[in-house]
Structures are given as C-alpha cells and as structure tokens.
C-alpha cells in the first residue's frame, strides 16, 4: 500500500517517533533535546544518534507566547501546593508567562460561574490540580480554543484530556511492602477522600502488598479522610487507643503522617519503637521532623514542570505525544520505621 506522504518524501520525525525507535520515553527524548543532565550517557548517545539520523529539528514557533495561564487548585493550603507552584513557575517565569492562581475551596468540579469568568479572561491555558472540568465544560474550553492539562487527577480522565500524575498504586505498594519486610503484620492505612482516584489507588497498592504476603486486610484498619494533619491526628487517635492497635500506619500524605505522629506522642507511644509511620509526597518538612519521616517520594515539582510544558506546547498550537504521563515514585527510608518490638495481635 502506498503511504499517503510518499509523494512528498518521508514523514517528518517527531519526539514520539524518536522515543519509539530508541525504546525510551517521550520525557527522556525531551530531556536530551533540552540538554538535561539526568539521562544515562548510553541512553543519551542512542537518542542523539537517532535524532541526527533523522535530521530532527524542533518545530519552529511562529511567535512567542504572550499572556497568562491559570493554575487552579481544588484547595490551596499546604506545602504540597507550594511544590506544584514552584514547578509551574520554573517553566512559566523563563518564558515570561504570568500565572494566575485560584482555588475551589475543596471542590473537585468547577462552578459554572467560575468557568464563565475564565472564558471572559481568555488565558493561554489552564492547569487543573486535583480538580477538573466536566465533559460539557471541556467542550466549552475547546470551543474557545483554551487548552488545559490536569495534574494529579481526582478521577479517571478520558484519553482526550492531557494528564500528568504519578504511579499512586505503586507508591502504596512500596510503602506497605517496606513495613511488611520489617516484620509488621497489623498495618493501618489512612488515605485521602474516598472519591479521589489517588486515594483509592494508594489503598489498592496497600491491599496488593498484603495479598503478596498472604495476609488479609482488617477492614477496621482502612481509613479515609482528607490529606491534612487533622485527619491523621483523628484517625491516629482512634486507631492507637484500642487494645488491638496497629504496629504501623501508612499515611496518604506527609501532612497526615504528621497528625499520626502527634497522636502517638499524645498517647505516649514511641516512634519507631512502638509504632512505625510512613508518609507520602516527601515534602521538605518530612526530613526535618523528629523522627525524620520515611515516605514515598512523589515528584510534585517535576509533575508540574511536565504539565506546564505540555500546556505551553498546546497553547502554541502543537500536539502532545501522549495524553497520560505518570512519573515514577520511590520509597525514601528515614527514621520513623523499624521492626516491631512485639508480635502483632492475632
């Protein structure tokens, strides 16, 4: 069959086609093109050879972008938010793009009046963090040619919605495996809102780790709340006040973990001697609390960087190579976890 572009010569190489040919991610090719140092030398050499072979040239931009992007949080009151803001600013500031900041007071869906105001302003694009537009609102944004990207989505998004997140399921798995390998057998999990995708994904990873170890999960040890200190403290007090208390708690955020640590202190429990605690996110404060917090590193700033780059590419009229990017996370072991000093209750 004749290629539709055969009369005009071979199809122009794209970042996606270079990534496919070299067996690396689109992000890795982008890092090579931008001269980022965090690429293995052998990988960089392979990608650069492929770029040279195809005589790849970045698409010429017709004009620089002018204007602002909107950064919309479902709620803006934590160090978690600051890591996102820092990542967005690291891309927007060098491009001389202004960032307008707003939040929805804890809601995950946009009020229509808020969207009306945004459409009147006609920003270059919108970054939604743990929130997003409904399908009808997505259509309104597209009709006005306002691109949008969702960061750390609160629910399953269709392929047509560009989304950047991290592997929350794997994060829950890593945290729980660590506690099981230390010898803990009665482990509680305190996650975020049950209607938020990342909360459920982390609990799913928690459950799979137990399945791998041939252990049942006690339903009384699975808790949902919010991602803030108050939920960690309240659930921590409840979980740790009973006779059959857990020997370890996996918290769905570092802020929740701080609440659990406070509950343990209130009840006179030593961490990690009598209770191990694992957090999630690895915000800067996690390394400074006492004891320093074992946590899952969620690359919040990097997620924001990738999402902002995607948004600006869309604002320039480009296309995204893939609609869903999940960045890797890793376990950071510090001082808040240790083997249990006694056998878990049966």
Short mmCIF file of C-alpha atoms in Angstrom, two decimals:
data_model
loop_
_atom_site.label_atom_id
_atom_site.label_comp_id
_atom_site.label_asym_id
_atom_site.label_seq_id
_atom_site.Cartn_x
_atom_site.Cartn_y
_atom_site.Cartn_z
CA UNK A 1 0.00 0.00 0.00
CA UNK A 2 1.37 3.42 -0.87
CA UNK A 3 1.94 5.80 2.02
CA UNK A 4 -0.12 9.00 1.71
CA UNK A 5 3.03 11.02 2.20
CA UNK A 6 5.23 9.07 -0.23
CA UNK A 7 4.95 11.69 -2.97
CA UNK A 8 6.33 14.31 -0.61
CA UNK A 9 9.12 12.21 0.84
CA UNK A 10 9.38 10.52 4.25
CA UNK A 11 7.28 11.68 7.15
CA UNK A 12 9.00 14.17 9.44
CA UNK A 13 10.34 12.66 12.66
CA UNK A 14 8.62 13.61 15.90
CA UNK A 15 9.65 13.27 19.54
CA UNK A 16 7.19 10.39 19.82
CA UNK A 17 8.65 8.53 16.81
CA UNK A 18 12.20 9.06 18.11
CA UNK A 19 11.13 7.69 21.51
CA UNK A 20 9.52 4.64 19.92
CA UNK A 21 12.55 3.89 17.74
CA UNK A 22 15.06 4.19 20.59
CA UNK A 23 12.91 2.41 23.17
CA UNK A 24 12.81 5.27 25.67
CA UNK A 25 10.09 7.56 26.97
CA UNK A 26 8.98 10.81 25.38
CA UNK A 27 10.19 12.56 28.53
CA UNK A 28 13.70 11.13 28.05
CA UNK A 29 13.89 12.39 24.44
CA UNK A 30 12.71 15.80 25.63
CA UNK A 31 15.42 15.83 28.30
CA UNK A 32 18.09 15.05 25.68
CA UNK A 33 16.81 17.83 23.42
CA UNK A 34 16.85 20.29 26.30
CA UNK A 35 20.32 19.29 27.49
CA UNK A 36 19.12 17.97 30.86
CA UNK A 37 21.88 16.13 32.78
CA UNK A 38 19.68 13.39 34.30
CA UNK A 39 19.97 10.97 31.34
CA UNK A 40 22.33 7.97 31.31
CA UNK A 41 25.28 8.52 28.90
CA UNK A 42 24.50 5.41 26.82
CA UNK A 43 20.85 6.43 26.51
CA UNK A 44 21.79 10.00 25.57
CA UNK A 45 24.16 8.71 22.88
CA UNK A 46 21.48 6.41 21.41
CA UNK A 47 18.88 9.17 21.31
CA UNK A 48 21.27 11.75 19.86
CA UNK A 49 22.32 9.29 17.12
CA UNK A 50 18.66 8.72 16.20
CA UNK A 51 17.99 12.48 16.17
CA UNK A 52 20.95 13.01 13.86
CA UNK A 53 19.96 10.12 11.59
CA UNK A 54 16.51 11.59 11.06
CA UNK A 55 17.85 15.16 10.88
CA UNK A 56 15.36 16.07 13.58
CA UNK A 57 14.73 19.76 14.01
CA UNK A 58 12.39 21.21 16.65
CA UNK A 59 9.26 22.73 15.21
CA UNK A 60 9.74 26.41 14.52
CA UNK A 61 7.43 28.53 16.64
CA UNK A 62 5.59 31.17 14.69
CA UNK A 63 5.55 33.65 17.57
CA UNK A 64 6.40 33.84 21.26
CA UNK A 65 3.55 33.37 23.68
CA UNK A 66 2.15 36.37 25.48
CA UNK A 67 -0.40 36.34 28.26
CA UNK A 68 -1.06 34.23 31.31
CA UNK A 69 -2.00 30.73 32.34
CA UNK A 70 -4.43 29.90 35.12
CA UNK A 71 -3.32 27.48 37.86
CA UNK A 72 -6.37 26.10 39.64
CA UNK A 73 -6.19 24.03 42.84
CA UNK A 74 -9.08 22.20 44.42
CA UNK A 75 -7.71 23.56 47.71
CA UNK A 76 -4.73 25.78 48.43
CA UNK A 77 -3.41 25.47 51.96
CA UNK A 78 -0.41 23.17 52.21
CA UNK A 79 3.27 22.71 51.42
CA UNK A 80 2.10 20.20 48.81
CA UNK A 81 0.61 23.09 46.86
CA UNK A 82 3.84 25.06 47.11
CA UNK A 83 5.79 22.28 45.40
CA UNK A 84 3.34 22.40 42.48
CA UNK A 85 3.60 26.20 42.28
CA UNK A 86 7.39 26.00 42.31
CA UNK A 87 7.39 23.59 39.36
CA UNK A 88 4.95 25.70 37.33
CA UNK A 89 6.93 28.87 37.97
CA UNK A 90 10.21 27.24 36.89
CA UNK A 91 8.75 26.87 33.38
CA UNK A 92 6.49 29.92 33.16
CA UNK A 93 8.91 32.53 34.51
CA UNK A 94 11.69 31.98 31.91
CA UNK A 95 9.01 32.08 29.18
CA UNK A 96 7.72 35.37 30.67
CA UNK A 97 4.28 33.87 31.14
CA UNK A 98 2.27 35.15 34.08
CA UNK A 99 0.49 32.68 36.35
CA UNK A 100 -2.92 33.46 37.87
CA UNK A 101 -3.60 31.39 40.99
CA UNK A 102 -7.04 30.31 42.22
CA UNK A 103 -8.66 27.55 44.26
CA UNK A 104 -12.07 25.94 44.53
CA UNK A 105 -12.40 25.69 48.32
CA UNK A 106 -12.05 21.90 48.33
CA UNK A 107 -14.36 21.19 45.37
CA UNK A 108 -13.20 18.93 42.56
CA UNK A 109 -15.55 20.29 39.89
CA UNK A 110 -15.70 23.81 38.51
CA UNK A 111 -18.63 26.09 39.35
CA UNK A 112 -20.17 27.37 36.11
CA UNK A 113 -19.77 31.00 37.20
CA UNK A 114 -16.06 30.41 37.75
CA UNK A 115 -15.72 28.98 34.25
CA UNK A 116 -17.67 31.94 32.82
CA UNK A 117 -15.12 34.31 34.34
CA UNK A 118 -12.22 32.28 32.98
CA UNK A 119 -13.68 32.28 29.47
CA UNK A 120 -14.05 36.05 29.68
CA UNK A 121 -10.36 36.38 30.59
CA UNK A 122 -9.26 34.02 27.78
CA UNK A 123 -5.97 32.82 29.28
CA UNK A 124 -3.36 30.97 27.22
CA UNK A 125 -4.37 27.79 29.02
CA UNK A 126 -5.38 26.24 32.34
CA UNK A 127 -3.66 23.83 34.72
CA UNK A 128 -6.12 21.98 36.98
CA UNK A 129 -4.69 20.37 40.14
CA UNK A 130 -6.77 17.63 41.79
CA UNK A 131 -9.81 19.05 40.05
CA UNK A 132 -11.05 19.38 36.51
CA UNK A 133 -13.81 20.39 34.12
CA UNK A 134 -16.87 18.26 33.41
CA UNK A 135 -17.37 16.97 29.86
CA UNK A 136 -19.64 19.89 28.96
CA UNK A 137 -17.09 22.33 30.41
CA UNK A 138 -14.32 20.64 28.42
CA UNK A 139 -16.34 21.28 25.26
CA UNK A 140 -16.73 24.96 26.18
CA UNK A 141 -12.99 25.32 26.72
CA UNK A 142 -12.19 23.63 23.40
CA UNK A 143 -14.69 25.80 21.52
CA UNK A 144 -12.84 28.84 22.84
CA UNK A 145 -9.51 27.19 21.97
CA UNK A 146 -8.28 27.33 25.55
CA UNK A 147 -6.08 24.28 26.19
CA UNK A 148 -5.98 22.61 29.59
CA UNK A 149 -3.93 19.96 31.41
CA UNK A 150 -4.89 18.11 34.59
CA UNK A 151 -2.26 17.48 37.29
CA UNK A 152 -2.78 14.57 39.72
CA UNK A 153 -6.30 13.88 38.53
CA UNK A 154 -9.02 13.27 41.10
CA UNK A 155 -10.81 10.74 38.89
CA UNK A 156 -10.42 8.70 35.73
CA UNK A 157 -9.93 11.03 32.77
CA UNK A 158 -10.65 10.24 29.10
CA UNK A 159 -7.76 9.94 26.66
CA UNK A 160 -8.66 13.34 25.20
CA UNK A 161 -7.66 15.09 28.45
CA UNK A 162 -3.89 15.62 28.84
CA UNK A 163 -2.99 14.44 32.34
CA UNK A 164 0.21 14.31 34.39
CA UNK A 165 0.45 12.34 37.61
CA UNK A 166 2.49 9.72 39.40
CA UNK A 167 2.03 6.00 39.98
CA UNK A 168 -0.06 6.14 43.17
CA UNK A 169 -0.79 2.41 43.15
CA UNK A 170 2.93 1.64 43.10
CA UNK A 171 3.51 4.15 45.89
CA UNK A 172 1.05 2.34 48.14
CA UNK A 173 2.65 -0.97 47.23
CA UNK A 174 6.19 0.28 48.02
CA UNK A 175 5.20 1.74 51.39
CA UNK A 176 3.35 -1.37 52.53
CA UNK A 177 5.99 -3.80 51.28
CA UNK A 178 8.56 -1.90 53.33
CA UNK A 179 6.51 -2.29 56.52
CA UNK A 180 5.82 -5.96 55.82
CA UNK A 181 9.51 -6.63 55.18
CA UNK A 182 10.30 -5.07 58.57
CA UNK A 183 8.01 -7.67 60.13
CA UNK A 184 4.82 -5.69 60.71
CA UNK A 185 1.64 -7.70 60.32
CA UNK A 186 -1.00 -5.33 61.67
CA UNK A 187 -0.74 -2.28 59.45
CA UNK A 188 -3.29 0.52 59.12
CA UNK A 189 -3.71 2.90 56.21
CA UNK A 190 -5.10 6.44 56.47
CA UNK A 191 -5.77 7.78 52.98
CA UNK A 192 -7.40 10.87 51.49
CA UNK A 193 -11.01 11.29 50.34
CA UNK A 194 -12.56 8.06 49.10
CA UNK A 195 -13.94 9.75 45.98
CA UNK A 196 -10.44 10.82 44.85
CA UNK A 197 -8.60 8.49 42.48
CA UNK A 198 -5.13 8.80 44.03
CA UNK A 199 -6.55 7.95 47.49
CA UNK A 200 -8.13 4.75 46.21
CA UNK A 201 -5.05 3.85 44.17
CA UNK A 202 -2.75 4.06 47.20
CA UNK A 203 -5.10 1.87 49.22
CA UNK A 204 -5.23 -0.59 46.31
CA UNK A 205 -1.42 -0.84 46.40
CA UNK A 206 -1.66 -1.38 50.17
CA UNK A 207 -4.06 -4.28 49.62
CA UNK A 208 -1.95 -5.90 46.89
CA UNK A 209 1.13 -5.87 49.15
CA UNK A 210 -0.89 -7.79 51.73
CA UNK A 211 -2.08 -10.23 49.06
CA UNK A 212 1.52 -10.86 48.04
CA UNK A 213 2.37 -11.70 51.66
CA UNK A 214 -0.67 -13.97 52.02
CA UNK A 215 -2.21 -11.69 54.63
CA UNK A 216 -5.78 -10.47 54.99
CA UNK A 217 -6.51 -6.77 55.45
CA UNK A 218 -8.56 -5.90 58.53
CA UNK A 219 -11.31 -3.54 57.27
CA UNK A 220 -11.14 -1.64 60.57
CA UNK A 221 -7.58 -0.58 59.70
CA UNK A 222 -8.53 1.08 56.38
CA UNK A 223 -9.47 4.72 56.86
CA UNK A 224 -10.33 7.62 54.53
CA UNK A 225 -10.37 11.30 55.41
CA UNK A 226 -8.59 14.29 53.96
CA UNK A 227 -4.91 14.78 53.19
CA UNK A 228 -4.27 17.16 56.09
CA UNK A 229 -2.95 16.99 59.65
CA UNK A 230 -6.36 16.88 61.31
CA UNK A 231 -7.37 13.63 59.58
CA UNK A 232 -4.06 11.99 60.50
CA UNK A 233 -4.46 13.03 64.14
CA UNK A 234 -8.12 11.99 64.46
CA UNK A 235 -7.67 8.60 62.77
CA UNK A 236 -4.39 8.10 64.60
CA UNK A 237 -6.01 8.67 67.99
CA UNK A 238 -8.82 6.26 67.15
CA UNK A 239 -6.54 3.55 65.75
CA UNK A 240 -3.96 3.75 68.52
CA UNK A 241 -6.29 3.99 71.52
CA UNK A 242 -7.64 0.45 71.26
CA UNK A 243 -6.13 -2.72 72.67
CA UNK A 244 -5.54 -4.24 69.23
CA UNK A 245 -3.73 -1.21 67.87
CA UNK A 246 -1.62 -1.45 64.68
CA UNK A 247 2.16 -1.58 64.91
CA UNK A 248 2.48 0.57 61.77
CA UNK A 249 0.46 3.21 59.93
CA UNK A 250 0.81 4.16 56.27
CA UNK A 251 -0.49 7.71 55.80
CA UNK A 252 -1.69 9.01 52.44
CA UNK A 253 0.29 12.25 52.77
CA UNK A 254 3.14 13.64 54.84
CA UNK A 255 0.70 16.04 56.50
CA UNK A 256 -1.48 13.12 57.58
CA UNK A 257 1.67 11.41 58.86
CA UNK A 258 2.45 14.49 61.00
CA UNK A 259 -1.02 14.13 62.52
CA UNK A 260 -0.34 10.45 63.26
CA UNK A 261 2.98 11.37 64.93
CA UNK A 262 1.16 13.89 67.10
CA UNK A 263 -1.42 11.26 68.10
CA UNK A 264 1.38 8.84 69.00
CA UNK A 265 3.04 11.48 71.20
CA UNK A 266 -0.31 12.30 72.85
CA UNK A 267 -0.73 8.61 73.74
CA UNK A 268 2.87 8.19 74.89
CA UNK A 269 3.89 5.83 72.08
CA UNK A 270 7.48 5.81 70.87
CA UNK A 271 8.10 6.16 67.12
CA UNK A 272 9.56 3.94 65.71
CA UNK A 273 9.94 1.77 68.85
CA UNK A 274 6.23 1.08 69.35
CA UNK A 275 4.81 2.43 66.09
CA UNK A 276 6.23 2.79 62.58
CA UNK A 277 4.88 5.58 60.36
CA UNK A 278 5.20 6.06 56.59
CA UNK A 279 4.06 9.22 54.81
CA UNK A 280 3.55 10.16 51.18
CA UNK A 281 4.85 13.04 49.00
CA UNK A 282 8.29 13.71 50.57
CA UNK A 283 7.69 17.41 51.13
CA UNK A 284 10.74 19.26 52.55
CA UNK A 285 9.42 19.14 56.13
CA UNK A 286 9.46 15.32 56.07
CA UNK A 287 13.23 15.26 56.51
CA UNK A 288 13.16 17.78 59.39
CA UNK A 289 10.53 16.38 61.75
CA UNK A 290 11.60 14.17 64.64
CA UNK A 291 11.91 11.34 63.87
CA UNK A 292 12.65 12.05 60.21
CA UNK A 293 9.79 10.61 58.19
CA UNK A 294 10.01 7.56 55.98
CA UNK A 295 7.87 8.48 52.98
CA UNK A 296 7.07 7.88 49.33
CA UNK A 297 8.65 10.50 47.12
CA UNK A 298 6.02 11.85 44.75
CA UNK A 299 7.81 14.13 42.24
CA UNK A 300 5.37 17.02 42.68
CA UNK A 301 7.59 19.72 41.20
CA UNK A 302 8.53 17.53 38.23
CA UNK A 303 4.86 16.73 37.62
CA UNK A 304 4.13 20.47 37.48
CA UNK A 305 7.08 21.08 35.15
CA UNK A 306 5.93 18.44 32.66
CA UNK A 307 2.31 19.63 32.82
CA UNK A 308 3.30 23.27 32.22
CA UNK A 309 5.49 22.33 29.28
CA UNK A 310 2.59 20.36 27.80
CA UNK A 311 0.23 23.28 28.30
CA UNK A 312 2.54 25.80 26.63
CA UNK A 313 3.08 23.42 23.69
CA UNK A 314 -0.69 23.18 23.27
CA UNK A 315 -1.03 26.96 23.55
CA UNK A 316 1.44 27.32 20.68
CA UNK A 317 -0.73 25.10 18.51
CA UNK A 318 1.27 21.90 18.97
CA UNK A 319 0.08 18.44 19.93
CA UNK A 320 1.01 16.27 22.90
CA UNK A 321 2.73 13.00 22.07
CA UNK A 322 0.79 11.15 24.78
CA UNK A 323 -2.25 12.18 26.79
CA UNK A 324 -1.25 10.50 30.05
CA UNK A 325 2.15 10.74 31.75
CA UNK A 326 2.77 9.02 35.10
CA UNK A 327 6.13 9.84 36.69
CA UNK A 328 7.89 7.27 38.85
CA UNK A 329 7.98 7.49 42.63
CA UNK A 330 10.29 5.87 45.16
CA UNK A 331 10.44 4.98 48.83
CA UNK A 332 12.65 7.22 50.99
CA UNK A 333 13.58 5.36 54.19
CA UNK A 334 14.37 7.55 57.20
CA UNK A 335 13.94 7.15 60.97
CA UNK A 336 10.20 6.67 61.52
CA UNK A 337 10.12 2.97 60.62
CA UNK A 338 11.70 -0.04 62.33
CA UNK A 339 10.87 -3.69 63.07
CA UNK A 340 8.05 -4.13 65.61
CA UNK A 341 9.19 -4.70 69.18
CA UNK A 342 6.38 -7.13 69.88
CA UNK A 343 4.28 -9.56 67.89
CA UNK A 344 1.18 -8.13 66.27
CA UNK A 345 -2.12 -9.11 67.92
CA UNK A 346 -3.76 -12.09 66.30
#
